[in-house]
Every structure is written in structure tokens, then in C-alpha cells.
Short mmCIF file of C-alpha atoms and ligand atoms in Angstrom, two decimals:
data_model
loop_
_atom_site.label_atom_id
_atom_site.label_comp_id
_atom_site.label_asym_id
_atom_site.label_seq_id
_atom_site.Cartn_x
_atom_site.Cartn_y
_atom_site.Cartn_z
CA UNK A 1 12.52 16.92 -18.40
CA UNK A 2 12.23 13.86 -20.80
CA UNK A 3 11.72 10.50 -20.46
CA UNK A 4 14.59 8.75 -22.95
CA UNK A 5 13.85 5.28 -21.62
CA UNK A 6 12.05 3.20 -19.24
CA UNK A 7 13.47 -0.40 -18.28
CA UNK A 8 10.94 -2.93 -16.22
CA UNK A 9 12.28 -5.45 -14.55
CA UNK A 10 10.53 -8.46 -13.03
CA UNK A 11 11.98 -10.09 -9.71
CA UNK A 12 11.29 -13.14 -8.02
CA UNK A 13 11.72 -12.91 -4.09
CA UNK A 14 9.94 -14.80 -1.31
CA UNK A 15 8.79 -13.46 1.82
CA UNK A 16 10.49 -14.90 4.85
CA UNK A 17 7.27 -16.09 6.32
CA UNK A 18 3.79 -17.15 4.09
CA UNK A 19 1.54 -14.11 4.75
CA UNK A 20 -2.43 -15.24 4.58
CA UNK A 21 -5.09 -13.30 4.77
CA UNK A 22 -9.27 -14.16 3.86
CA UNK A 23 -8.29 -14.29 -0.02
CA UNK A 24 -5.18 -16.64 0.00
CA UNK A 25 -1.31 -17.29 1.09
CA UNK A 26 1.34 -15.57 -0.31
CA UNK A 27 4.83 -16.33 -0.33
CA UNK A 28 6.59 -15.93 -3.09
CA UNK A 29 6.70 -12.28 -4.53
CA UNK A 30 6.88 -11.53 -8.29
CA UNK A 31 7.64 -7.53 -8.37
CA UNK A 32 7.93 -5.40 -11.30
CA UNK A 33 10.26 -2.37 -10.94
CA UNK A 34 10.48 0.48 -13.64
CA UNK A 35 13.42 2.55 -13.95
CA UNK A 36 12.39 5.99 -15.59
CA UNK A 37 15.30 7.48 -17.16
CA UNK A 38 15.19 11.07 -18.14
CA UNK A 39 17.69 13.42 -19.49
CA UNK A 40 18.52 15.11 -16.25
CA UNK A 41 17.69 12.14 -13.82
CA UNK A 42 16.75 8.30 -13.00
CA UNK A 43 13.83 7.51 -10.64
CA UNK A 44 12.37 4.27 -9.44
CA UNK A 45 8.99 2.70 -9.34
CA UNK A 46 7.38 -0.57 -7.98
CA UNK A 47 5.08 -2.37 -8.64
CA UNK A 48 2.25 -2.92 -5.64
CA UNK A 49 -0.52 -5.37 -7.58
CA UNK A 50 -0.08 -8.99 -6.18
CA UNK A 51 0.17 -12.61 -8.04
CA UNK A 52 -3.22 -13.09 -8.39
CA UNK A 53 -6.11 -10.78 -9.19
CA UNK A 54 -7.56 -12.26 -5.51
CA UNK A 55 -6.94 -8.61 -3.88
CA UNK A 56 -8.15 -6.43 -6.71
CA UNK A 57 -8.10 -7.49 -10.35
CA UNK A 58 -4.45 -6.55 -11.31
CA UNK A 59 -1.57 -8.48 -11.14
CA UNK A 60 1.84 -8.76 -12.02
CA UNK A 61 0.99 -10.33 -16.10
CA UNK A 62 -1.89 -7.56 -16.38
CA UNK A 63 0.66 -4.89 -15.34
CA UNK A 64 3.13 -6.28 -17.50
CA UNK A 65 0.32 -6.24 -20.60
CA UNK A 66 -0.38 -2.70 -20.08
CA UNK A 67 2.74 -1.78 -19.49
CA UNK A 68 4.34 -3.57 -22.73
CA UNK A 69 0.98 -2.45 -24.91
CA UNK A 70 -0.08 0.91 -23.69
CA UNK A 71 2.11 3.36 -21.01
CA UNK A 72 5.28 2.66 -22.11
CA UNK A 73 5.29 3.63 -25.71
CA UNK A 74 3.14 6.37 -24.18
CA UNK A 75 5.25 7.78 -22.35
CA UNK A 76 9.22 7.61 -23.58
CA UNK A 77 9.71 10.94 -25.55
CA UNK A 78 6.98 12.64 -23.30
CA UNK A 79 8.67 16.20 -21.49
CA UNK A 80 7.50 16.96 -17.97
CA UNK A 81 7.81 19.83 -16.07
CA UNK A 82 5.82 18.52 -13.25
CA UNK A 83 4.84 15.22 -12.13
CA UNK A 84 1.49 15.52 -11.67
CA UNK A 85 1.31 15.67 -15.61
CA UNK A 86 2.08 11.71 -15.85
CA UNK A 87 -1.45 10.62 -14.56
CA UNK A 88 -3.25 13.23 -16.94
CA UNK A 89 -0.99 11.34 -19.71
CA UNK A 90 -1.95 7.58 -18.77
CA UNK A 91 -5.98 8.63 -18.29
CA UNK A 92 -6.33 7.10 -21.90
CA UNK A 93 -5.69 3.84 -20.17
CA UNK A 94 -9.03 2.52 -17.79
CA UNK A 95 -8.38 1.55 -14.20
CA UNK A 96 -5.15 -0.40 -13.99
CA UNK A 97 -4.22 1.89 -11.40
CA UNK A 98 -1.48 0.01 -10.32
CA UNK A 99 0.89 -0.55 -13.36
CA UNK A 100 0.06 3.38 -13.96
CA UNK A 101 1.36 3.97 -10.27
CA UNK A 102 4.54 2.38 -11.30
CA UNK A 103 5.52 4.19 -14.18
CA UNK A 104 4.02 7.62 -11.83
CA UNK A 105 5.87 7.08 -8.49
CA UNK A 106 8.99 6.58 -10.69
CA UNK A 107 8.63 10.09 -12.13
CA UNK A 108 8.07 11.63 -8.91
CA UNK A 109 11.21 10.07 -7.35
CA UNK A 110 12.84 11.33 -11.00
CA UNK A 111 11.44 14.82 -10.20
CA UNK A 112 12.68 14.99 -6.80
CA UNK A 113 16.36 13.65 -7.82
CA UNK A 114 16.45 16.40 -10.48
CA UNK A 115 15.85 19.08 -8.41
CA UNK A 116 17.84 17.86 -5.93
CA UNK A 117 15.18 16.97 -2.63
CA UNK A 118 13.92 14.35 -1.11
CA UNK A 119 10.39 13.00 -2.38
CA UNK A 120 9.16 13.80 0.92
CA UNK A 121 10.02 17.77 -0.22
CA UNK A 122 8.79 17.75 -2.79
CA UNK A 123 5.26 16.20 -2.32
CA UNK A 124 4.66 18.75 0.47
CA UNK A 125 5.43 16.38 3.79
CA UNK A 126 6.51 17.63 6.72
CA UNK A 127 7.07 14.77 9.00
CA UNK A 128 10.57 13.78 9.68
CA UNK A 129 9.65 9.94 11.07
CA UNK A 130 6.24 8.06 10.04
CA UNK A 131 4.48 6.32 12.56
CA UNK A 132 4.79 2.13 11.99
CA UNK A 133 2.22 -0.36 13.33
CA UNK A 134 2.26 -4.08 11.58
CA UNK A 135 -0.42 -6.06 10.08
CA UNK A 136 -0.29 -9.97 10.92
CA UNK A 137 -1.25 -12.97 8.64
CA UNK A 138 -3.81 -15.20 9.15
CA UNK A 139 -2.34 -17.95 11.78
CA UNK A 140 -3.88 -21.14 12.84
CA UNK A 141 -2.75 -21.55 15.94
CA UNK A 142 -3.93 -18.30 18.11
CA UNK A 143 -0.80 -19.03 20.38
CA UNK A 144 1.33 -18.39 17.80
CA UNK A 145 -0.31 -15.12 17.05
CA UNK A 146 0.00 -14.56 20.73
CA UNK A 147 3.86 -14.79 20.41
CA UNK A 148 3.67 -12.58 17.18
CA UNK A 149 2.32 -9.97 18.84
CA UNK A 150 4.21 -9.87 21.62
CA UNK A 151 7.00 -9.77 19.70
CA UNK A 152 5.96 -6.85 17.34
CA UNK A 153 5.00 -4.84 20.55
CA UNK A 154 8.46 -5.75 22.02
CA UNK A 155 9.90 -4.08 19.34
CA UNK A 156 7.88 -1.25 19.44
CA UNK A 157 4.97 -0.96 16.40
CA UNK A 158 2.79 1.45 17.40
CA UNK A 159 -0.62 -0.78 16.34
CA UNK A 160 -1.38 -4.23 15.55
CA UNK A 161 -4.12 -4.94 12.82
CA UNK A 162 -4.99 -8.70 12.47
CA UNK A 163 -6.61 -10.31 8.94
CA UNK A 164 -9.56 -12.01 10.23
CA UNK A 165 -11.93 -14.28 7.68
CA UNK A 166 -15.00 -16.12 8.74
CA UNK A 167 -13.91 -19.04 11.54
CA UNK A 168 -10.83 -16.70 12.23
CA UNK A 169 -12.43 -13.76 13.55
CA UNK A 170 -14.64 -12.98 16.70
CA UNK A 171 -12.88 -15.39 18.80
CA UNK A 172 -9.63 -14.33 17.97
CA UNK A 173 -10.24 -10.83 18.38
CA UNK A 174 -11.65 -11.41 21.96
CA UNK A 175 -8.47 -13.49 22.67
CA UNK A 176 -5.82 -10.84 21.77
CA UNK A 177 -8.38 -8.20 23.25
CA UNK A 178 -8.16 -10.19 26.30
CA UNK A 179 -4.46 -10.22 26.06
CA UNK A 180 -3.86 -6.47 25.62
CA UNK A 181 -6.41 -4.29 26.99
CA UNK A 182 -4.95 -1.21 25.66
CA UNK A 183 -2.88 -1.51 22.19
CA UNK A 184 -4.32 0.04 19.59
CA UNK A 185 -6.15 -2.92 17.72
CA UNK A 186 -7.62 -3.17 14.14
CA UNK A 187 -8.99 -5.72 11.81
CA UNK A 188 -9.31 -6.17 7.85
CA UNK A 189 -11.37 -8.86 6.03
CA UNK A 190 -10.17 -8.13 2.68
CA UNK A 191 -13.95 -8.15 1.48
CA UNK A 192 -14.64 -11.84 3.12
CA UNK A 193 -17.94 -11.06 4.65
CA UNK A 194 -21.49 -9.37 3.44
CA UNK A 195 -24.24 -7.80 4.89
CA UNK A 196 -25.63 -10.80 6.26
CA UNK A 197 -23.22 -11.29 8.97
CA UNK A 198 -24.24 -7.61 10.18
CA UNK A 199 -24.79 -10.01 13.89
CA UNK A 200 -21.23 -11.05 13.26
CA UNK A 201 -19.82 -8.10 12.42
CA UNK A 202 -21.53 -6.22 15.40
CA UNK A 203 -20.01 -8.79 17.73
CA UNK A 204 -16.73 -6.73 16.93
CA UNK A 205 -17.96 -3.42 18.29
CA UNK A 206 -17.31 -4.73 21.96
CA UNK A 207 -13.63 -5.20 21.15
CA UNK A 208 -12.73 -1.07 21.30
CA UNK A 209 -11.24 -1.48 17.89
CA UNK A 210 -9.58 1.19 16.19
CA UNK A 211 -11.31 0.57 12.90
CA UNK A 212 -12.85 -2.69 10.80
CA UNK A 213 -10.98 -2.12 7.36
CA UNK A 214 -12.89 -3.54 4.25
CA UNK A 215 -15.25 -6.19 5.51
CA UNK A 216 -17.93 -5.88 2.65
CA UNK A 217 -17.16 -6.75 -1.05
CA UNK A 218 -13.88 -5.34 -2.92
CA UNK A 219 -16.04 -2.64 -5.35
CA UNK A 220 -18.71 -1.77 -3.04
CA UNK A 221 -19.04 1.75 -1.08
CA UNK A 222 -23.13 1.88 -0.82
CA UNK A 223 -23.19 -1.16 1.33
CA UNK A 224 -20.36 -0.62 3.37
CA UNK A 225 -22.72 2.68 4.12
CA UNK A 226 -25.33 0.88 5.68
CA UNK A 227 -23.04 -1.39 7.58
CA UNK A 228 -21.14 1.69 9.09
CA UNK A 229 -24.21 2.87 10.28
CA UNK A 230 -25.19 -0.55 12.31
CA UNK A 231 -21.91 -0.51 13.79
CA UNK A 232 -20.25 1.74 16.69
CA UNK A 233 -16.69 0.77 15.61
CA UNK A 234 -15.12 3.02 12.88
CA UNK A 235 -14.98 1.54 9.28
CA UNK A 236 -11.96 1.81 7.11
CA UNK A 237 -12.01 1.49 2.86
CA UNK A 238 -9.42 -0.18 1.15
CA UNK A 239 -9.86 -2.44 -1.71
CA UNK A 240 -13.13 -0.12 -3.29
CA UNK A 241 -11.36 3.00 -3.32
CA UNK A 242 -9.20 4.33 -6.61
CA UNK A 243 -9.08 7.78 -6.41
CA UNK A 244 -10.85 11.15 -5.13
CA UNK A 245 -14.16 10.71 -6.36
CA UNK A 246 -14.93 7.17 -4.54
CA UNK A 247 -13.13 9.07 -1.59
CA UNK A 248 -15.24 11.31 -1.52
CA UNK A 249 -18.58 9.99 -2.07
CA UNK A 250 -17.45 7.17 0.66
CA UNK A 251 -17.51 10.37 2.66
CA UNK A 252 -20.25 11.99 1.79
CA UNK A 253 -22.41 8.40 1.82
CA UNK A 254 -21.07 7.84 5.48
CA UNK A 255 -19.60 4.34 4.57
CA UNK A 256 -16.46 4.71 6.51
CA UNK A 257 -14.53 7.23 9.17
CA UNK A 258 -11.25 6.54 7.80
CA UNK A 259 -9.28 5.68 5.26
CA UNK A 260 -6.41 3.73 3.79
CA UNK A 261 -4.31 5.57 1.18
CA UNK A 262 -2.54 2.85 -1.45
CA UNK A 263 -0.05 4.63 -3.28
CA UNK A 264 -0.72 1.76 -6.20
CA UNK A 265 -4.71 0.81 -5.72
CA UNK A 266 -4.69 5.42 -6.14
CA UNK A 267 -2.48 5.11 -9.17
CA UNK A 268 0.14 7.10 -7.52
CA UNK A 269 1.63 10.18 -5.22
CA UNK A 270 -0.37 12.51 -7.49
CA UNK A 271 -3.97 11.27 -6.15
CA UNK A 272 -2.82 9.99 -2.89
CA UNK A 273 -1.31 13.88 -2.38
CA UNK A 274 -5.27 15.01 -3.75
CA UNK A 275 -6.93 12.40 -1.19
CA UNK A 276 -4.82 13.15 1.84
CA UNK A 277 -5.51 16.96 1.52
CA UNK A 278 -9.20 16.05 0.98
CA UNK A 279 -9.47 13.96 4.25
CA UNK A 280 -7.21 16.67 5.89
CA UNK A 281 -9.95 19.22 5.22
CA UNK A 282 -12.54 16.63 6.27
CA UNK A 283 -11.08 15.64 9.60
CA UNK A 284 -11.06 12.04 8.30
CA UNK A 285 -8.01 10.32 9.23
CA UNK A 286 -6.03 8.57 6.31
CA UNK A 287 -2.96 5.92 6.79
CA UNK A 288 -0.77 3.95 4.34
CA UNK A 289 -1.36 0.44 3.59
CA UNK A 290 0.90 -1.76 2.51
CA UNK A 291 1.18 -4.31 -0.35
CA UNK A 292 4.50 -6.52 0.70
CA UNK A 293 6.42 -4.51 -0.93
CA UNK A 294 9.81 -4.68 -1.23
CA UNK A 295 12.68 -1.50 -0.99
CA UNK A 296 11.16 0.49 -3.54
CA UNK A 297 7.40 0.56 -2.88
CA UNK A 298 8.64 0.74 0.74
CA UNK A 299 10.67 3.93 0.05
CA UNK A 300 7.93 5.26 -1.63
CA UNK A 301 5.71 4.92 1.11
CA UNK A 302 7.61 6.32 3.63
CA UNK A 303 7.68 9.60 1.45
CA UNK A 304 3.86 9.57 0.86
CA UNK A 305 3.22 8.94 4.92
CA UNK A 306 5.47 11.98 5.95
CA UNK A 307 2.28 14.18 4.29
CA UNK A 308 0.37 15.85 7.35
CA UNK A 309 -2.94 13.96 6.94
CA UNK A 310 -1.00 10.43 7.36
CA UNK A 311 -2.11 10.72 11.24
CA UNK A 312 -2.95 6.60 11.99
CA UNK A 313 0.03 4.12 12.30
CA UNK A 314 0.64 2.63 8.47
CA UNK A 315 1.17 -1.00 7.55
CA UNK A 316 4.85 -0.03 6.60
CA UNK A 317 7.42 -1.31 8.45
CA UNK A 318 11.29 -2.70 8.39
CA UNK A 319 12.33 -4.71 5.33
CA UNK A 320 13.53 -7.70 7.95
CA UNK A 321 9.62 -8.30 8.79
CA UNK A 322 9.66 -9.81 5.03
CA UNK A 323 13.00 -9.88 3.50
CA UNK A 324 16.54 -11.65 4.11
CA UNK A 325 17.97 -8.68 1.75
CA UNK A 326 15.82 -6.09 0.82
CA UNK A 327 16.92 -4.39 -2.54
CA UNK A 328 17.84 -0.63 -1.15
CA UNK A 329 20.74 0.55 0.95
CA UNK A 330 20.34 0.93 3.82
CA UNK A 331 16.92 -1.78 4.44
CA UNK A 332 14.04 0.28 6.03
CA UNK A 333 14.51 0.05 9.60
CA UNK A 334 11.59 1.37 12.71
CA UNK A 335 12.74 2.99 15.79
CA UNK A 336 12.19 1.20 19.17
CA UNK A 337 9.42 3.46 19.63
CA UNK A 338 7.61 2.28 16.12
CA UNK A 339 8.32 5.24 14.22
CA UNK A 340 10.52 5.01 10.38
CA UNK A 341 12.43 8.25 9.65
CA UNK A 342 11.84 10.16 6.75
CA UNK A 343 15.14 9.95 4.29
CA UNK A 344 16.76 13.47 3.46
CA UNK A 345 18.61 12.36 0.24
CA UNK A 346 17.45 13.27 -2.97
CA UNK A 347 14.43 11.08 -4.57
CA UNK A 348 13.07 8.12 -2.50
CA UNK A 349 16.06 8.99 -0.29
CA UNK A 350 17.58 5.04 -0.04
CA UNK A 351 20.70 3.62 -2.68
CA UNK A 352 19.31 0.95 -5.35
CA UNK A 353 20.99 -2.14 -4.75
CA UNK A 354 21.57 -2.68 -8.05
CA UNK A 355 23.86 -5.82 -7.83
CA UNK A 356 20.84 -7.47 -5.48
CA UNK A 357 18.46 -6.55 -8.25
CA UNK A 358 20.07 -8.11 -10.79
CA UNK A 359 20.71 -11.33 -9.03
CA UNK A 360 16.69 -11.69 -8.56
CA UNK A 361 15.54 -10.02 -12.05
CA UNK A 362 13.74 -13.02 -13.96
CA UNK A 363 12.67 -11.11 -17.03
CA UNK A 364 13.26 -7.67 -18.44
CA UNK A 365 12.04 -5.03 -21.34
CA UNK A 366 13.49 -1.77 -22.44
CA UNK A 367 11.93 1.26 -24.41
CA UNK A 368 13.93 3.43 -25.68
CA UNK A 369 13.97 6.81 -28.18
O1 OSB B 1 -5.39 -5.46 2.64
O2 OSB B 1 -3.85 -4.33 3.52
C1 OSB B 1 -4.19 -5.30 2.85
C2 OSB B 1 -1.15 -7.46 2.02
C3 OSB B 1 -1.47 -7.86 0.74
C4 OSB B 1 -2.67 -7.47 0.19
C5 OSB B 1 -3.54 -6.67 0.91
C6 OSB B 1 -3.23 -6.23 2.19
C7 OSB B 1 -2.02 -6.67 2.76
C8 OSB B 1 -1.60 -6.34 4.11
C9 OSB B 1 -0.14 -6.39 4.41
O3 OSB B 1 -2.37 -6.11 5.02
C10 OSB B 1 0.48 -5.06 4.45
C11 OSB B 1 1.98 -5.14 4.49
O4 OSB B 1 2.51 -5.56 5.50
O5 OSB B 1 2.61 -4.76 3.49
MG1 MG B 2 -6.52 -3.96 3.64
#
């Protein structure tokens, strides 16, 4: 197939509740979807990097610069048999794993909608539901977080991870510990903390968590290695992890047990499919993060999770935990028993809302043949 035009959009939505973790609040989103148009079929992309280069160092204007500059005139006239050829095509371009994700998950979902199965299919999964647990913002009040909780378990999320920073961690933990003897708990720091709160950190081993994700800094595997082996409790890599290699020398250096697959911060389905069926043969357990994503990135998730070696609850959950209207048809829903079905429709398997993303589309660029 050919790619005979790609159109980006940028749209403006804000979550339904501010979202704060160690690095900052978010609440209003700015998300860049592609549109990969080919001559046999149209597939969808989103964009997963945040407002600020606080998380990792992309964000929405770097995507947009790299987009603009370098992968789009790249790729429109390029012919693909297979998907997987679309990362070997951007590898001119260093890092920006994100804004190369975009452009890559679109092609998949392109793929898939050309040969008429779901995304899912055709990236090898074999799950027909995903397994949903939530991660909760930062809140001041611990009541509140109480009431969160209880609600997310009401409704049936299989685990609850909380975003913990230093003042908003040990004590907390013990109170929701306290709380709920049995859920299965996590934590992430988002890189707050460094080896020098090893005492701190080890206070967290009495708290039976499920894993610690990313407490040492964002682009840092060696250290996280000695941490992991102070600590009983499992650690989990996030934010230093782009692709195979740091997967598997994370592995091999024994800095964490488990591991959180981004479809963006992995530059897209091709390495996430390569890093699942590494940690598959490793017996290392690998989940899907989310980035507040809207439809798109959601959808996109949801096919990536349905691979075998997706055996923790993900981050990814229903579109009404963030969104008034989401911008697919029909919104991602969870089951009462936390699980998210796996579409069967061709491609990311949910209808673009295409009247709902023009009403939020702020800016807009189209290459063309
Ligand atoms: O570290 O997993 C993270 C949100 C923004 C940036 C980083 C992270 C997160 C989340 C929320 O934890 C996941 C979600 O609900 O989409
Ligand atoms: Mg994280």
C-alpha cells in the first residue's frame, strides 16, 4: 500500500478532573491525531507525549516540529507491504519516539483496515477482553482518595496504582493499605526520588505492593539496579525505557521484575509487539500504561494489551474516567468485573467521531502527493 497523504490535527480537550502526579497537574489536553491515508485504506494515530517535556522530553510542539520537518515528507509516497517497515523508515530520525509512534500506530490500524481485521488480529493478540485497573492523581486530602478508591473498586478495576511524590507517599500508602488489605496495590513516582531515600523507599516493602513503578530518575536503568536489589517489593520501568535494548539490559542488570509497555514512549505496536514477546520468553510480566489519552490512543491500547504477555491490569480504562465525549463511537467502556473487550471490527475496531473532532481541532497540516 501507499501513503497519498497524512493530515495532523491538533485538539484541545480538558480532562474532567486535574490529574497530578510528582512532576505537575494536568488538565487541559492538547492531542495531536494523524490520519494516514493510503490508497486502499485510512488509519488513525495519536499522539501520547504530554504538554510539557516534565514526563519525558517530548511534547506536543516537539512532535509537531518533527512531524512538520522530518516524518511527514518522509513518509507520503512511501509503499508498505507490512507495517513493521514504518519504524525502519523513521530510524533516520533520533529518539522522538512518540511523534514516530503516531505516524506508526496509524499505519498499523491502516494495515489492519486493508486487510480487513481487527488490529488486535493482526498484531498477533489473542485476548478477547483486557484486564483494567486505574491509576489515581495525586490528592491532598487522603479522604478524598479514600472515596476515589472506593469508588473505582465499586465499579470493578481490577488494581489501583496511586502517584506518590515525597510528603505524599509512605503515609498514604499505609492508609489505603490499612483500608484494603487485599486489592492489588501499586505505586509510581514518576522519577521523584533518588538513591538516597533507599530508607524511604524500603519503608514501602511492608505495604505487599504489587510493584514500585519508576521511583529513580527518568533515563536511568543502572541505579534503579541497585535499588531493586535493596528492596523486596518488585520494581517496574517506565519513563527510562524506549525500546528492546533498554528492555533488555533492564533485565539482564536486574533493575526491575516488570515492566510497563508505552505504545508511544516504544515508538509504536512494532517494538511494543518485539518487547512483549521478549518478556513473554523471560517470564517478566509486562502491562500497558497509559498517557490520558483520548479515543484513539485508547483504541490503540486496547489492541496492543490483547497480546498474550499483557498479563498485569493496564492503566487503560473507560473514556468517562476523563472525558465528557470521548472522540470514538462507541466511548471505551470496562465491564463490572474490570475487564475492556477487545473490538472485532476492522482497524482499531471503534467509529471516528469525526464531527466531535472537528469541533475540538485547533490547528491542522496536510501532506499530500
Ligand atoms: O507515569 O503512568 C504514568 C499519566 C501521565 C503521564 C504519566 C503517567 C500517567 C498515568 C495515568 O499514570 C495513566 C492514565 O490513566 O492514562
Ligand atoms: Mg508511570
Amino acid at each position: 500500500m501507499k501513503i497519498v497523504k497524512i493530515h495532523a490535527r491538533e485538539l484541545h480537550m480538558k480532562l474532567i478532573a486535574p490529574f497530578e502526579t510528582s512532576f505537575g497537574v494536568t488538565q487541559l489536553r492538547r492531542i495531536l491525531l494523524v490520519e494516514l491515508i493510503t490508497d486502499r485504506a485510512t488509519g488513525w494515530g495519536e499522539l501520547t507525549a504530554a504538554e510539557a517535556p516534565y514526563y519525558n522530553s517530548e511534547t506536543t510542539d516537539t512532535a509537531w516540529l518533527v512531524l512538520r520537518n522530518y516524518l511527514a515528507p518522509a513518509l507520503v509516497g512511501m509503499e508498505f507491504e507490512d507495517p513493521d517497515e514504518l519504524s525502519e523508515k523513521m530510524r533516520f530520525v533520533r529518539g522522538h519516539e512518540m511523534a514516530k509512534a503516531t505516524l506508526e500506530t496509524a499505519a498499523w490500524d491502516a494495515a489492519a483496515k486493508a486487510k480487513n481485521v481487527s488490529l488486535s488480529t493482526l498484531l498477533g493478540g489473542q485476548r478477547r477482553e483486557i484486564i483494567s485497573g486505574v491509576s489515581l492523581s495525586i490528592y491532598a486530602d487522603t479522604e478524598k482518595l479514600l472515596q476515589k478508591i472506593a469508588q473505582e473498586l465499586a465499579a470493578g478495576y481490577q488494581r489501583i496504582k496511586l502517584k506518590i511524590k515525597p510528603g505524599k507517599d509512605v503515609e498514604v500508602v499505609k492508609t489505603v493499605r490499612a483500608h484494603y488489605p487485599d486489592i492489588h496495590l501499586t505505586v509510581d513516582a514518576n522519577s521523584a526520588y533518588t538513591l538516597a531515600d533507599l530508607p524511604l523507599l524500603k519503608k514501602l516493602d511492608e505495604f505487599n505492593l504489587d510493584y514500585i513503578e519508576q521511583p529513580l530518575q527518568w533515563n536511568e536503568i543502572y541505579q534503579h539496579a541497585q535499588l531493586q536489589k535493596a528492596l523486596e517489593t518488585d520494581l517496574c520501568l517506565d519513563e527510562c525505557v524506549h525500546n528492546l535494548r533498554d528492555v533488555e539490559a533492564a533485565i539482564h542488570l536486574g533493575a526491575c521484575r516488570v515492566i510497563n509497555i508505552k505504545l508511544g514512549r516504544v515508538s509504536g505496536h512494532s517494538e511494543s509487539r518485539r518487547i512483549q514477546a521478549y518478556c513473554q520468553s523471560e517470564g517478566i510480566a509486562v502491562w500497558s500504561g497509559g498517557m490520558l489519552e483520548a479515543g484513539i490512543g485508547r483504541a490503540h491500547n486496547i489492541a496492543m494489551s490483547s497480546q498474550a504477555g499483557f498479563v498485569y491490569p493496564g492503566d487503560v480504562s473507560a473514556s468517562a474516567r476523563y472525558w465528557t465525549r470521548d472522540i470514538v463511537h462507541p466511548e471505551i467502556t470496562a465491564t463490572a468485573s474490570g475487564t475492556i473487550s477487545v473490538p472485532t471490527a476492522p482497524g482499531i475496531g471503534y467509529e471516528i467521531d469525526r464531527a466531535t473532532i472537528d469541533e475540538f481541532t485547533v490547528a491542522e497540516q496536510v501532506w499530500e502527493l
